[in-house]
Coordinates of C-alpha atoms in Angstrom, one line a residue:
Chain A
X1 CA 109.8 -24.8 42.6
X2 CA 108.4 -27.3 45.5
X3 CA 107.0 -29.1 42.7
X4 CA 109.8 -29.7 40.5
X5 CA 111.9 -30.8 43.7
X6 CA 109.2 -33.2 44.3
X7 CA 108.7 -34.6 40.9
X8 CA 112.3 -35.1 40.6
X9 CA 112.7 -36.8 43.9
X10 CA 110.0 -39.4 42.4
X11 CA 111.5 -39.6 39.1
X12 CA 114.5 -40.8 41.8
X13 CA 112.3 -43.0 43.9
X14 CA 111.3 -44.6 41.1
X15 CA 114.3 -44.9 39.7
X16 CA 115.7 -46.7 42.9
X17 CA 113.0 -48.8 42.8
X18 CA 112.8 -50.0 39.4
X19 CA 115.7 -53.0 40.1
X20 CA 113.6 -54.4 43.1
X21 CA 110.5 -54.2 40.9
X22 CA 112.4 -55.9 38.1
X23 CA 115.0 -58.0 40.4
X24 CA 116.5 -61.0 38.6
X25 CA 115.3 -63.8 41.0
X26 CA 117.7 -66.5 42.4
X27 CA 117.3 -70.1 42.4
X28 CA 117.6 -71.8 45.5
X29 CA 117.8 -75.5 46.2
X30 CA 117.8 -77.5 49.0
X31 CA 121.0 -77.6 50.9
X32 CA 122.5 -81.0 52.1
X33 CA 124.2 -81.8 55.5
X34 CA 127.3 -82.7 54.3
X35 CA 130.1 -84.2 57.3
X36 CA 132.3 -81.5 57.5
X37 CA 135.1 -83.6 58.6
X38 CA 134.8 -85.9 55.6
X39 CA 135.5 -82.6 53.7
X40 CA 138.1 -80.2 53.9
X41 CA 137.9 -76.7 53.9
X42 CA 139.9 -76.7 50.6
X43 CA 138.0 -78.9 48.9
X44 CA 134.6 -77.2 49.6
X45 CA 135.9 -74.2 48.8
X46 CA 137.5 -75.6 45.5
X47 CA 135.4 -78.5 44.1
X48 CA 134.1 -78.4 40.2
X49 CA 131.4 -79.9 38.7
X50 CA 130.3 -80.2 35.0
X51 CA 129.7 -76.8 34.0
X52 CA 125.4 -77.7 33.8
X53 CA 125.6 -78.2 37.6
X54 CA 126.2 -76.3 40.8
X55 CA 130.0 -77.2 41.7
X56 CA 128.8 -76.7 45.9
X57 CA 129.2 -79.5 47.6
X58 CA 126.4 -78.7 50.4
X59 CA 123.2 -78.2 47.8
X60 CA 121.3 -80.4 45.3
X61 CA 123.3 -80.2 41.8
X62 CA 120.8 -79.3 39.5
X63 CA 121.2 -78.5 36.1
X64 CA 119.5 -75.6 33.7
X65 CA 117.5 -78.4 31.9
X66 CA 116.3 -79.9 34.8
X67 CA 114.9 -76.8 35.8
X68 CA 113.3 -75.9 32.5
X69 CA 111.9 -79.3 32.6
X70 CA 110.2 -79.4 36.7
X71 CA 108.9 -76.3 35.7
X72 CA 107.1 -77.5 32.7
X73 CA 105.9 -80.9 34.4
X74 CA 108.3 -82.9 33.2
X75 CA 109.0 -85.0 36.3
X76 CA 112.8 -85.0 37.3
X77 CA 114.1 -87.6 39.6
X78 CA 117.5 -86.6 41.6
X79 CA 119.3 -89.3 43.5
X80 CA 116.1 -91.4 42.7
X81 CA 114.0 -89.0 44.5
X82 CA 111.5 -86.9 42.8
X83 CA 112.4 -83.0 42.3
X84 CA 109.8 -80.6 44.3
X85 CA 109.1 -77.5 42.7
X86 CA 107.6 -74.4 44.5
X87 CA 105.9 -71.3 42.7
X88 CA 104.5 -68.6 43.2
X89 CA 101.8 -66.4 41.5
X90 CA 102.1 -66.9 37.8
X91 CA 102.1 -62.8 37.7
X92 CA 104.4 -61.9 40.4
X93 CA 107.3 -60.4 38.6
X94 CA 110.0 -63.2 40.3
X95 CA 108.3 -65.8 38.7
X96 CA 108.3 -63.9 35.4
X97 CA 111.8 -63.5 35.8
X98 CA 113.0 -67.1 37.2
X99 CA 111.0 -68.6 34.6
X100 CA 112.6 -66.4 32.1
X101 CA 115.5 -67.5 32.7
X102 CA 115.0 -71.0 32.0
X103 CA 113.5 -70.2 28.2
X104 CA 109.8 -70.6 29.9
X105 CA 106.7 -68.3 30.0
X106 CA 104.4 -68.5 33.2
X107 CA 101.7 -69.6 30.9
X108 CA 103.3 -73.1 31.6
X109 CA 102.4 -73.0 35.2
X110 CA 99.0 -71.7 34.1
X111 CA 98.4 -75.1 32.3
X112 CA 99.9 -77.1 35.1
X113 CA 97.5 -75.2 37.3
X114 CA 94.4 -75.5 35.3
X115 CA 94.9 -79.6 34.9
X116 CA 95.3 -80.0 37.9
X117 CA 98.6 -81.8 38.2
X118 CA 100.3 -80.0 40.4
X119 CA 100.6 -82.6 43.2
X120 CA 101.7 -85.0 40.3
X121 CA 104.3 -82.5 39.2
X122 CA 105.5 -82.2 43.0
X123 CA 105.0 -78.5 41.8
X124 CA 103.8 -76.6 44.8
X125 CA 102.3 -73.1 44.7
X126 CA 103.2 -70.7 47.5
X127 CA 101.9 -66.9 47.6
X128 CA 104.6 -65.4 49.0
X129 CA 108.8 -65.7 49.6
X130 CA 108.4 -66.7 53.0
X131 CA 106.5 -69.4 52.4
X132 CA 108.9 -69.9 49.2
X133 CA 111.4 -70.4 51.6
X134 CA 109.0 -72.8 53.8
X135 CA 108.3 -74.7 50.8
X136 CA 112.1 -75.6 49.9
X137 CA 113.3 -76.1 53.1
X138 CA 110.1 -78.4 53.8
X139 CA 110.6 -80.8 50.5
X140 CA 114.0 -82.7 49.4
X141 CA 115.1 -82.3 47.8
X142 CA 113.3 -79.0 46.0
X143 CA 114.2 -75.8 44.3
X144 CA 112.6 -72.3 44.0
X145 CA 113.5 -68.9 43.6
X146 CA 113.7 -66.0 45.7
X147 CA 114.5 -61.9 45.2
X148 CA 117.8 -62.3 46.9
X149 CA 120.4 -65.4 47.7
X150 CA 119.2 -67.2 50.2
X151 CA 121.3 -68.8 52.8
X152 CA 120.4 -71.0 56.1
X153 CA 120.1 -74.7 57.0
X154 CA 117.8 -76.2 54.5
X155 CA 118.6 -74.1 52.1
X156 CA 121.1 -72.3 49.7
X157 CA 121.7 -70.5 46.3
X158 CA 121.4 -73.5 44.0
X159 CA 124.5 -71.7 41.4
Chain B
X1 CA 97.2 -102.8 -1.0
X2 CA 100.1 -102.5 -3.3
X3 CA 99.4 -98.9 -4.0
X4 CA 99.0 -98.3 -0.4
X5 CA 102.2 -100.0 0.6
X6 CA 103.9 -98.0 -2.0
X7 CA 102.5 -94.7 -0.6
X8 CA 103.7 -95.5 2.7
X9 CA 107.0 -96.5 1.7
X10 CA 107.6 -93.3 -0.3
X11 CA 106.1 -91.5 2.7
X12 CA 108.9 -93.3 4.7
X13 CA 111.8 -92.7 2.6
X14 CA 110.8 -88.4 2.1
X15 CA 110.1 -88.2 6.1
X16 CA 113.9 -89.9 6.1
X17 CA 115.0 -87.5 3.2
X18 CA 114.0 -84.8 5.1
X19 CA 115.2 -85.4 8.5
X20 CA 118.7 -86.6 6.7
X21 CA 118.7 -82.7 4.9
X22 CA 117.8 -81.4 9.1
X23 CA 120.8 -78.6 10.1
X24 CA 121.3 -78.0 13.6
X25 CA 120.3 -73.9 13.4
X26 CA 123.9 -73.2 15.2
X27 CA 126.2 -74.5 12.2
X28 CA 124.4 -72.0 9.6
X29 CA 121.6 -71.9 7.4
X30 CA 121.4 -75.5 4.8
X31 CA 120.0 -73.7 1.8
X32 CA 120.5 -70.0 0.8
X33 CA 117.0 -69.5 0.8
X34 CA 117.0 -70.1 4.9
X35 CA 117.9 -67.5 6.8
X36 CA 120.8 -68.4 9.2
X37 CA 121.0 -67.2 13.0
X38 CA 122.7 -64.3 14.1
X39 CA 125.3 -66.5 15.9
X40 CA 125.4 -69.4 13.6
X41 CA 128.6 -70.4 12.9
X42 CA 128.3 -70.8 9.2
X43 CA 130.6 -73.8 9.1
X44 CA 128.1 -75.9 7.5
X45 CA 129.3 -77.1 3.8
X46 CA 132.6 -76.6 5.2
X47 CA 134.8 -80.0 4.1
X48 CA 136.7 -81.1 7.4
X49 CA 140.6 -81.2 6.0
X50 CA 142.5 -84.3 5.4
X51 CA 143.9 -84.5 8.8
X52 CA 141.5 -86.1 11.6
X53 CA 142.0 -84.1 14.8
X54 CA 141.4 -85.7 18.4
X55 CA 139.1 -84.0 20.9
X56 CA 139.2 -85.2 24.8
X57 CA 135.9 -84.6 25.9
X58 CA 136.9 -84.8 30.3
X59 CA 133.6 -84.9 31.6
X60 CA 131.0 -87.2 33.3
X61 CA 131.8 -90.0 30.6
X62 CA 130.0 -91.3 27.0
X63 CA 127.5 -93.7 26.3
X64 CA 129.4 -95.6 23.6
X65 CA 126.3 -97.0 21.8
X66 CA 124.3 -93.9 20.7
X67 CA 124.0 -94.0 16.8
X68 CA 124.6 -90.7 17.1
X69 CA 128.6 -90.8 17.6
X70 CA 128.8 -94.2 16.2
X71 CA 132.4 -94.2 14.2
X72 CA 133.4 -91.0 16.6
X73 CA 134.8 -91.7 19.7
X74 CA 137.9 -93.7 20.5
X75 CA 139.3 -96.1 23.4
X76 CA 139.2 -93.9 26.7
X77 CA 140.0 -93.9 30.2
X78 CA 138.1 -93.2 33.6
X79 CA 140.5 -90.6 35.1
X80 CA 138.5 -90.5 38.0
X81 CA 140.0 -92.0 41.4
X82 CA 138.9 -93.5 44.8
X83 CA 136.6 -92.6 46.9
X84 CA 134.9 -90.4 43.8
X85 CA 135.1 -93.5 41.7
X86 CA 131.7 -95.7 42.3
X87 CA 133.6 -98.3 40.6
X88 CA 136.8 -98.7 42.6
X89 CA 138.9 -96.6 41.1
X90 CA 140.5 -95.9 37.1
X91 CA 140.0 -98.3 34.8
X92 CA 139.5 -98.0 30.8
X93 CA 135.7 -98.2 31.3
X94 CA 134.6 -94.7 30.4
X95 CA 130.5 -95.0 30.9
X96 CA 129.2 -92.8 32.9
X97 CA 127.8 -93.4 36.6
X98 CA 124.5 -95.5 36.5
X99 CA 121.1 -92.7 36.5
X100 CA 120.3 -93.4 40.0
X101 CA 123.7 -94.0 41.9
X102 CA 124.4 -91.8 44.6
X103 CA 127.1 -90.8 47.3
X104 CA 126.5 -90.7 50.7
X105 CA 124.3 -87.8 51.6
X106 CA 125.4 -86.0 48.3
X107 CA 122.1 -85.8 45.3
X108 CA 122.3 -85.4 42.2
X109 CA 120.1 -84.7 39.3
X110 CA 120.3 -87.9 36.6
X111 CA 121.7 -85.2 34.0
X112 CA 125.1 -85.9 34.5
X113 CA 125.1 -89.6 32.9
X114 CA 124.2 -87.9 29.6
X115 CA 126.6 -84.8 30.4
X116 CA 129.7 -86.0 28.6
X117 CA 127.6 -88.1 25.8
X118 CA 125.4 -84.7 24.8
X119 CA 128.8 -82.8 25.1
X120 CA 130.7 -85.2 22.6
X121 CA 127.8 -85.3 19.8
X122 CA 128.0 -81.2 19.6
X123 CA 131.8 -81.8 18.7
X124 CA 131.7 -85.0 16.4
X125 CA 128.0 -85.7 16.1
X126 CA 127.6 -88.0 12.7
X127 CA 124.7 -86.3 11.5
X128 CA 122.6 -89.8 12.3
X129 CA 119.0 -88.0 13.2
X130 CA 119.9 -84.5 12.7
X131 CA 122.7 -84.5 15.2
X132 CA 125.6 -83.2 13.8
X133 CA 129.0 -82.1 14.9
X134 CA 130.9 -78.8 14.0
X135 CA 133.7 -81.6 12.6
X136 CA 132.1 -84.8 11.5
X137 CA 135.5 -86.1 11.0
X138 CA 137.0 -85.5 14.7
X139 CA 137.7 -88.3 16.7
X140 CA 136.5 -87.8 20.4
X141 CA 138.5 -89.2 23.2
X142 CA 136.0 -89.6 26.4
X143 CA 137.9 -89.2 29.5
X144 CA 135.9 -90.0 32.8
X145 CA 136.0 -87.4 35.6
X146 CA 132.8 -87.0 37.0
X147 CA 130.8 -89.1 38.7
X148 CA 127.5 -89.4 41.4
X149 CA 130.3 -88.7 43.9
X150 CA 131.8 -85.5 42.1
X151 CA 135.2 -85.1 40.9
X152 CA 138.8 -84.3 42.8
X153 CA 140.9 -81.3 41.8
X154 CA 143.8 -83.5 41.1
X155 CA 142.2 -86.5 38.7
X156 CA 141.2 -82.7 36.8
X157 CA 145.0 -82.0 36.4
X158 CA 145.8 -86.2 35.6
X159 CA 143.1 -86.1 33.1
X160 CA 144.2 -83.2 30.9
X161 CA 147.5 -84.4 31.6
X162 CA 147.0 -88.0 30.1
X163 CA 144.6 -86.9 27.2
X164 CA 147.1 -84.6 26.1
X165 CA 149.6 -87.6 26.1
X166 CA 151.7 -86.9 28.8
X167 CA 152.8 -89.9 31.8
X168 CA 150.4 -90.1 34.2
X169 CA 151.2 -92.6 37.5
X170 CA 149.9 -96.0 37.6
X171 CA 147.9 -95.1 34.0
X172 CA 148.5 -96.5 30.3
X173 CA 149.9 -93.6 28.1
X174 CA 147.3 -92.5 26.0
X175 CA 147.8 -93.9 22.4
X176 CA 145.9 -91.1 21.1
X177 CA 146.8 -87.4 22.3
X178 CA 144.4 -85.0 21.8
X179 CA 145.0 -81.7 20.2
X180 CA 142.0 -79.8 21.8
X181 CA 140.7 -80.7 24.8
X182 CA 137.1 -79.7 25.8
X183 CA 136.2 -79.2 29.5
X184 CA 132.9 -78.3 30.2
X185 CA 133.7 -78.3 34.0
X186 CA 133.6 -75.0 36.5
X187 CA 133.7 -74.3 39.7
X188 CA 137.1 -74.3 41.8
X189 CA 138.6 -71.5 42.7
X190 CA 138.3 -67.3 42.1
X191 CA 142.3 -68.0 40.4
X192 CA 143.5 -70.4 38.6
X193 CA 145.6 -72.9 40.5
X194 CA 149.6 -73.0 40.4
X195 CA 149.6 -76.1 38.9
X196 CA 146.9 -75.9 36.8
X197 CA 148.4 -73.1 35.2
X198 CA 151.7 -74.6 34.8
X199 CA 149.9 -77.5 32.7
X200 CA 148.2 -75.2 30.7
X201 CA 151.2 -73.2 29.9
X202 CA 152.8 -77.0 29.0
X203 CA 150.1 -77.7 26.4
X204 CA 150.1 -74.6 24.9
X205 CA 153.7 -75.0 24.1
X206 CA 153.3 -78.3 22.2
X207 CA 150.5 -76.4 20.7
X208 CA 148.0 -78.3 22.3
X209 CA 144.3 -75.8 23.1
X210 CA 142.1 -76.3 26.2
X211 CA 138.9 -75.2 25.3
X212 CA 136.5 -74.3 28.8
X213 CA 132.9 -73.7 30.2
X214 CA 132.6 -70.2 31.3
X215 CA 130.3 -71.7 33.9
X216 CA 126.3 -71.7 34.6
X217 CA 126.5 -69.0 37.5
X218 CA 124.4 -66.0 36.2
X219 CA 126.5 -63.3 35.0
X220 CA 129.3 -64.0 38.0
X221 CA 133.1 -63.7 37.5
X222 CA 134.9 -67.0 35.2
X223 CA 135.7 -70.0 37.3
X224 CA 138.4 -72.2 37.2
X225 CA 139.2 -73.5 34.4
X226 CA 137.9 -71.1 32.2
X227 CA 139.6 -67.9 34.5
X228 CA 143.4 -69.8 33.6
X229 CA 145.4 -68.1 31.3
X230 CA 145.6 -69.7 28.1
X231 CA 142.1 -71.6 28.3
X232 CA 139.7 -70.9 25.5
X233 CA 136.9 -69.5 27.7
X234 CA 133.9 -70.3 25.9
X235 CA 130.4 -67.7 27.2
X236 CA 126.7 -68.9 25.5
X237 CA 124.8 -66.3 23.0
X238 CA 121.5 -66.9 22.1
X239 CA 120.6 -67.9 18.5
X240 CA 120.1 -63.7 18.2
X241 CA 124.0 -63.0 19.4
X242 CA 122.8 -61.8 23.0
X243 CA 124.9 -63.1 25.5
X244 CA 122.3 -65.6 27.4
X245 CA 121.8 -65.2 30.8
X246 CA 123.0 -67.6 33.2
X247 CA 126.1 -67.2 31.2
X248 CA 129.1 -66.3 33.3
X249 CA 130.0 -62.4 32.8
X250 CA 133.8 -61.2 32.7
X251 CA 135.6 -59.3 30.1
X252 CA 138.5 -62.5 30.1
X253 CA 135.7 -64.4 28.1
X254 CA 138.1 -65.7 25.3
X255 CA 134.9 -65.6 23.2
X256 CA 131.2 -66.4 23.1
X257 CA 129.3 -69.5 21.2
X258 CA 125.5 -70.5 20.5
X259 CA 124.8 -72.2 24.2
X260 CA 120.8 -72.3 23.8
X261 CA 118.4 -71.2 26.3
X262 CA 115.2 -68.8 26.6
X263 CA 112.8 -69.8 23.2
X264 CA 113.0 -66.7 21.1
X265 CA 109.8 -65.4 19.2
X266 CA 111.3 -65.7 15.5
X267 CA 109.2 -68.3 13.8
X268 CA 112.5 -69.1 12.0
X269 CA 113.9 -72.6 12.8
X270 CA 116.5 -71.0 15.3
X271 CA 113.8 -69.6 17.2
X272 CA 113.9 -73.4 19.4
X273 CA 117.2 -71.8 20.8
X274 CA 118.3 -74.6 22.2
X275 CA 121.2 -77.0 20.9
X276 CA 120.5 -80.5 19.2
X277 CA 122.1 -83.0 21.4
X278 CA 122.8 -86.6 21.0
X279 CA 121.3 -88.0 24.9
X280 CA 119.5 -90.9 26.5
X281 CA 115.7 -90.9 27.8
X282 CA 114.5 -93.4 30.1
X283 CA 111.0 -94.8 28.5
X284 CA 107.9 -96.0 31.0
X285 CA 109.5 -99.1 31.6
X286 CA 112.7 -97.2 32.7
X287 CA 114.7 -98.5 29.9
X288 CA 117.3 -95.8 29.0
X289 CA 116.6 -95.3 24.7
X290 CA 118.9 -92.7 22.8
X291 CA 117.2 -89.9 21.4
X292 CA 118.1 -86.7 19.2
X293 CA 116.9 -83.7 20.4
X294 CA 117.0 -79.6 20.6
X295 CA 117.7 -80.0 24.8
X296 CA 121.4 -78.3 25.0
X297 CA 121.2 -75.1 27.5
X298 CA 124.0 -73.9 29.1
X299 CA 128.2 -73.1 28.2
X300 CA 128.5 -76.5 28.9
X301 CA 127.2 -76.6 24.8
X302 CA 128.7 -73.4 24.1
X303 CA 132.2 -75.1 24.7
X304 CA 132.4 -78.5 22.5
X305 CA 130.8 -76.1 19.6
X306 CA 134.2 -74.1 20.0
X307 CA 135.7 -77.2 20.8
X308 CA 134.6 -78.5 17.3
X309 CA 135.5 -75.4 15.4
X310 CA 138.6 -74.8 16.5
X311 CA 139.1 -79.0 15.5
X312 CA 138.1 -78.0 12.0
X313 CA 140.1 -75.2 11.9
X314 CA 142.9 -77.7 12.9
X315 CA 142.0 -80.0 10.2
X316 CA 142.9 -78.0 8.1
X317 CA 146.0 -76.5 9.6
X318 CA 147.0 -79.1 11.4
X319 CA 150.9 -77.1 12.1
X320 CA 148.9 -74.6 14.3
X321 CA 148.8 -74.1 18.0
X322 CA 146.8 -71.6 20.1
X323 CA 149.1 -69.1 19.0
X324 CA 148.0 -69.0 16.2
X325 CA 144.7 -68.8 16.7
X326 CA 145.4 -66.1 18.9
X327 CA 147.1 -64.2 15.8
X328 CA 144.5 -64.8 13.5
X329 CA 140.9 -64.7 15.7
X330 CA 140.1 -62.1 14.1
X331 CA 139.1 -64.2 10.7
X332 CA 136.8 -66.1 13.0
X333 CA 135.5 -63.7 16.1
X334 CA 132.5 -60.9 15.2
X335 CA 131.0 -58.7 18.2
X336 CA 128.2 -60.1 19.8
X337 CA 125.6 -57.8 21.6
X338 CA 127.1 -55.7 24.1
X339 CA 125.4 -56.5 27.7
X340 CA 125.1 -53.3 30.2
X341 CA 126.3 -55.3 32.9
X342 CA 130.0 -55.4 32.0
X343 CA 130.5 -52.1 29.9
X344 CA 134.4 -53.0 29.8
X345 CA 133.6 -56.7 28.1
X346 CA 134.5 -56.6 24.4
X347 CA 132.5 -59.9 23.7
X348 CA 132.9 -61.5 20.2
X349 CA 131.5 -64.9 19.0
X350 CA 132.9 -67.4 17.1
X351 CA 132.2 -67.3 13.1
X352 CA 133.4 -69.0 9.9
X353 CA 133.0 -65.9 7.9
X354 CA 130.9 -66.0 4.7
X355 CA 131.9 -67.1 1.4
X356 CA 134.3 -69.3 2.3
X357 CA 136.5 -67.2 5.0
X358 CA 137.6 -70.1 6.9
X359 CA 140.3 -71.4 4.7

């Protein structure tokens, strides 16, 4: 009886913990000090942008593409300065999922890796979401992705 | 020498053969012997009608000279006002924002010059290196409203106003009203705005559609404009009719088009999943050169493809308002994957039919 009640409490476990283990990551950018007096509170709470882009006034406006395209080693310029992109393991399951997202496989950043060009790339590798989150709010601008949205003076969801 | 020059012309003139006879994957399958994507259109072969319809495309501008749209697009107008305006305020130039500009402490990524140009070739492209529009025959109107600085909330409401022909303060009246308006824009508010709606509500009644992104935020709620009533709301689907995933996620999704993403495994020539474009690449000399290309991700693409069907649709009938299409959707909408994460969305996707359906 014990044993059932324990088995079924770990088919729960592992149920609860299946989302985390397969957890959509988020893609976080660098945020921008914007002069809060320039903008009101209307407008930052109401602005648009095209559709491709982040309509937040206070991050980097990146689009899909441009993502798809650091990511591959495609260099991507924004506001004339070069895009930083950090990484992490090519295994761990966020950057599975974050790449996934943008139509990529991590054998992409395998390549990157194995030529060597990840300084050219301005891709950065990073073994962990801390240092994820080091790594963003220590380029600019730069985008990465994290497990959960991400909010604090450097940096912010990018969508 | 002679033989060889012949060779290589005849090489020349089958490479062009061939790329003249390339289908963007999301209009349907060129030949019967190809197999056509699960959310292709199938509005290829279809004969635009004898009336030309005019598209506004209000976005971050067109590049006029791309072969691509040459014969396409008509006289515009930069909606977009001071301080957002780079330039100094609205003028009839509608080019986009230079690359590199910038605002201020505000950075962008170079994507948005080419925003409005990709946008525009999905709706009218002339077929010119594979790019082709879902109405070859549309006329596009560019309307300017975004630049390096952004965009204001009410040079939105001027724009739609004026491309749709109505007075607009200190502005030209548009020579050329637009029966469908495209607005790959989102963002704004949770609700549609007051006066938004009202103008929405005013197009409508002179049967005029507003086609809109559902928005690039990852399965969140519709954005402004798409969340107004009235508005076309226009999700992305994969080449495979799944819903993609940055797609915005509500059951008020008017309907769902190809939008390109993720490269799917088929070894089919859909399996690129991604939308041909008509767009601008800057070569090592940082010349900007146009170029033809399967780069479209995001609703942004998803819209001007319902954008251009619903323009052929109107070439056809050109007596018919969004009424209408609301009557008779069902001729043209087909159920797209369901998606666990809204169990209440209905989704459908946009589709010509087979055999000649679309009438």
């Amino acid at each position: 009886m014990s044993q059932k009640i324990a088995s079924i409490a770990l088919a729960i476990a592992l149920s609860c913990l299946a989302p985390t283990l397969h957890a959509q990551a988020v893609w976080q950018c660098s945020r921008i000090q914007v002069d809060d007096e320039a903008l009101s509170a209307s407008e930052k709470d109401a602005s648009f942008s095209i559709a491709s882009m982040s309509a937040a006034v206070d991050v980097i406006n990146l689009s899909l593409r441009d993502l798809a395209d650091v990511y591959s080693g495609r260099p991507v310029r924004v506001g004339g300065l070069p895009l930083t992109a950090c990484f992490m393991s090519i295994d761990h399951p966020l950057t599975v999922s974050a790449l996934e997202t943008l139509g990529l496989n991590a054998s992409v950043l395998k390549t990157l890796a194995r030529k060597s060009a990840i300084v050219h790339s301005h891709l950065y590798w990073v073994s962990d979401e801390s240092l994820m989150e080091a790594c963003i709010a220590s380029h600019f601008p730069a985008v990465g992705y994290m497990a959960r949205a991400t909010q604090t003076d450097k940096i912010a969801p990018c969508y | 020498m002679i033989f060889s020059k012949r060779l290589f012309s005849g090489l020349f003139w089958l490479a062009c053969a061939i790329q003249a006879q390339e289908v963007p994957w999301h209009l349907g399958s060129p030949t019967v012997t190809q197999i056509p994507a699960a959310s292709a259109l199938n509005t290829y072969g279809i004969a635009p009608g004898p009336t030309t319809i005019v598209v506004a495309v209000i976005d971050s501008g067109v590049l006029a000279d791309h072969p691509s749209l040459a014969g396409a697009l008509l006289p515009g107008y930069d909606m977009l006002s001071e301080p957002k305006n780079l330039r100094g305020g609205r003028s009839a130039n509608f080019s986009p924002d230079l690359r590199e500009a910038t605002c201020g402490k505000r950075v962008m990524s170079s994507a948005f010059r080419t925003h409005g140009t990709e946008v525009a070739s999905l709706i009218a492209g002339n077929g010119i290196d594979g790019v082709m529009g879902v109405n070859t025959n549309a006329k596009i109107l560019p309307v300017r409203l975004f630049g390096a600085c952004g965009m204001k909330r009410s040079d939105m409401l001027d724009a739609i106003a004026w491309s749709a022909g109505l007075p607009v303060a200190g502005v030209p009246t548009n020579p050329t009203p637009a029966r469908v308006i495209n607005l790959s824009l989102a963002g704004g508010a949770t609700s549609c705005g007051a006066e938004l709606q009202e103008l929405i509500h005013q197009l409508s009644a002179r049967k005029i559609f507003v086609i809109a992104a559902a928005g690039n935020n990852f399965h969140k709620p519709l954005p402004e404009p798409a969340n107004c009533e009235g508005v076309i709301s226009v999700g992305a689907v994969d080449a495979e009719n799944r819903i993609e995933i940055y797609s915005a996620l509500d059951k008020r999704t008017y309907l769902y088009a190809p939008g390109g993403g993720k490269k799917l495994a088929s070894a089919e020539p859909w399996g690129v999943n991604q939308l041909k474009i008509a767009s601008y690449a800057v070569d090592f000399f940082g010349n900007e050169k146009p170029v033809a290309e399967y780069r479209g991700i995001g609703t942004s693409f998803a819209a001007p493809v319902a954008a251009g069907f619903i323009s052929l649709w109107l070439s056809r009938h050109p007596d018919k308002g969004p009424a209408d299409f609301a009557k008779e959707n069902f001729s043209f909408l087909r159920p797209v994957h369901p998606i666990d994460a809204c169990l209440d969305c209905e989704p459908k996707g946009l589709f010509a039919g087979k055999n000649g359906a679309f009438k």
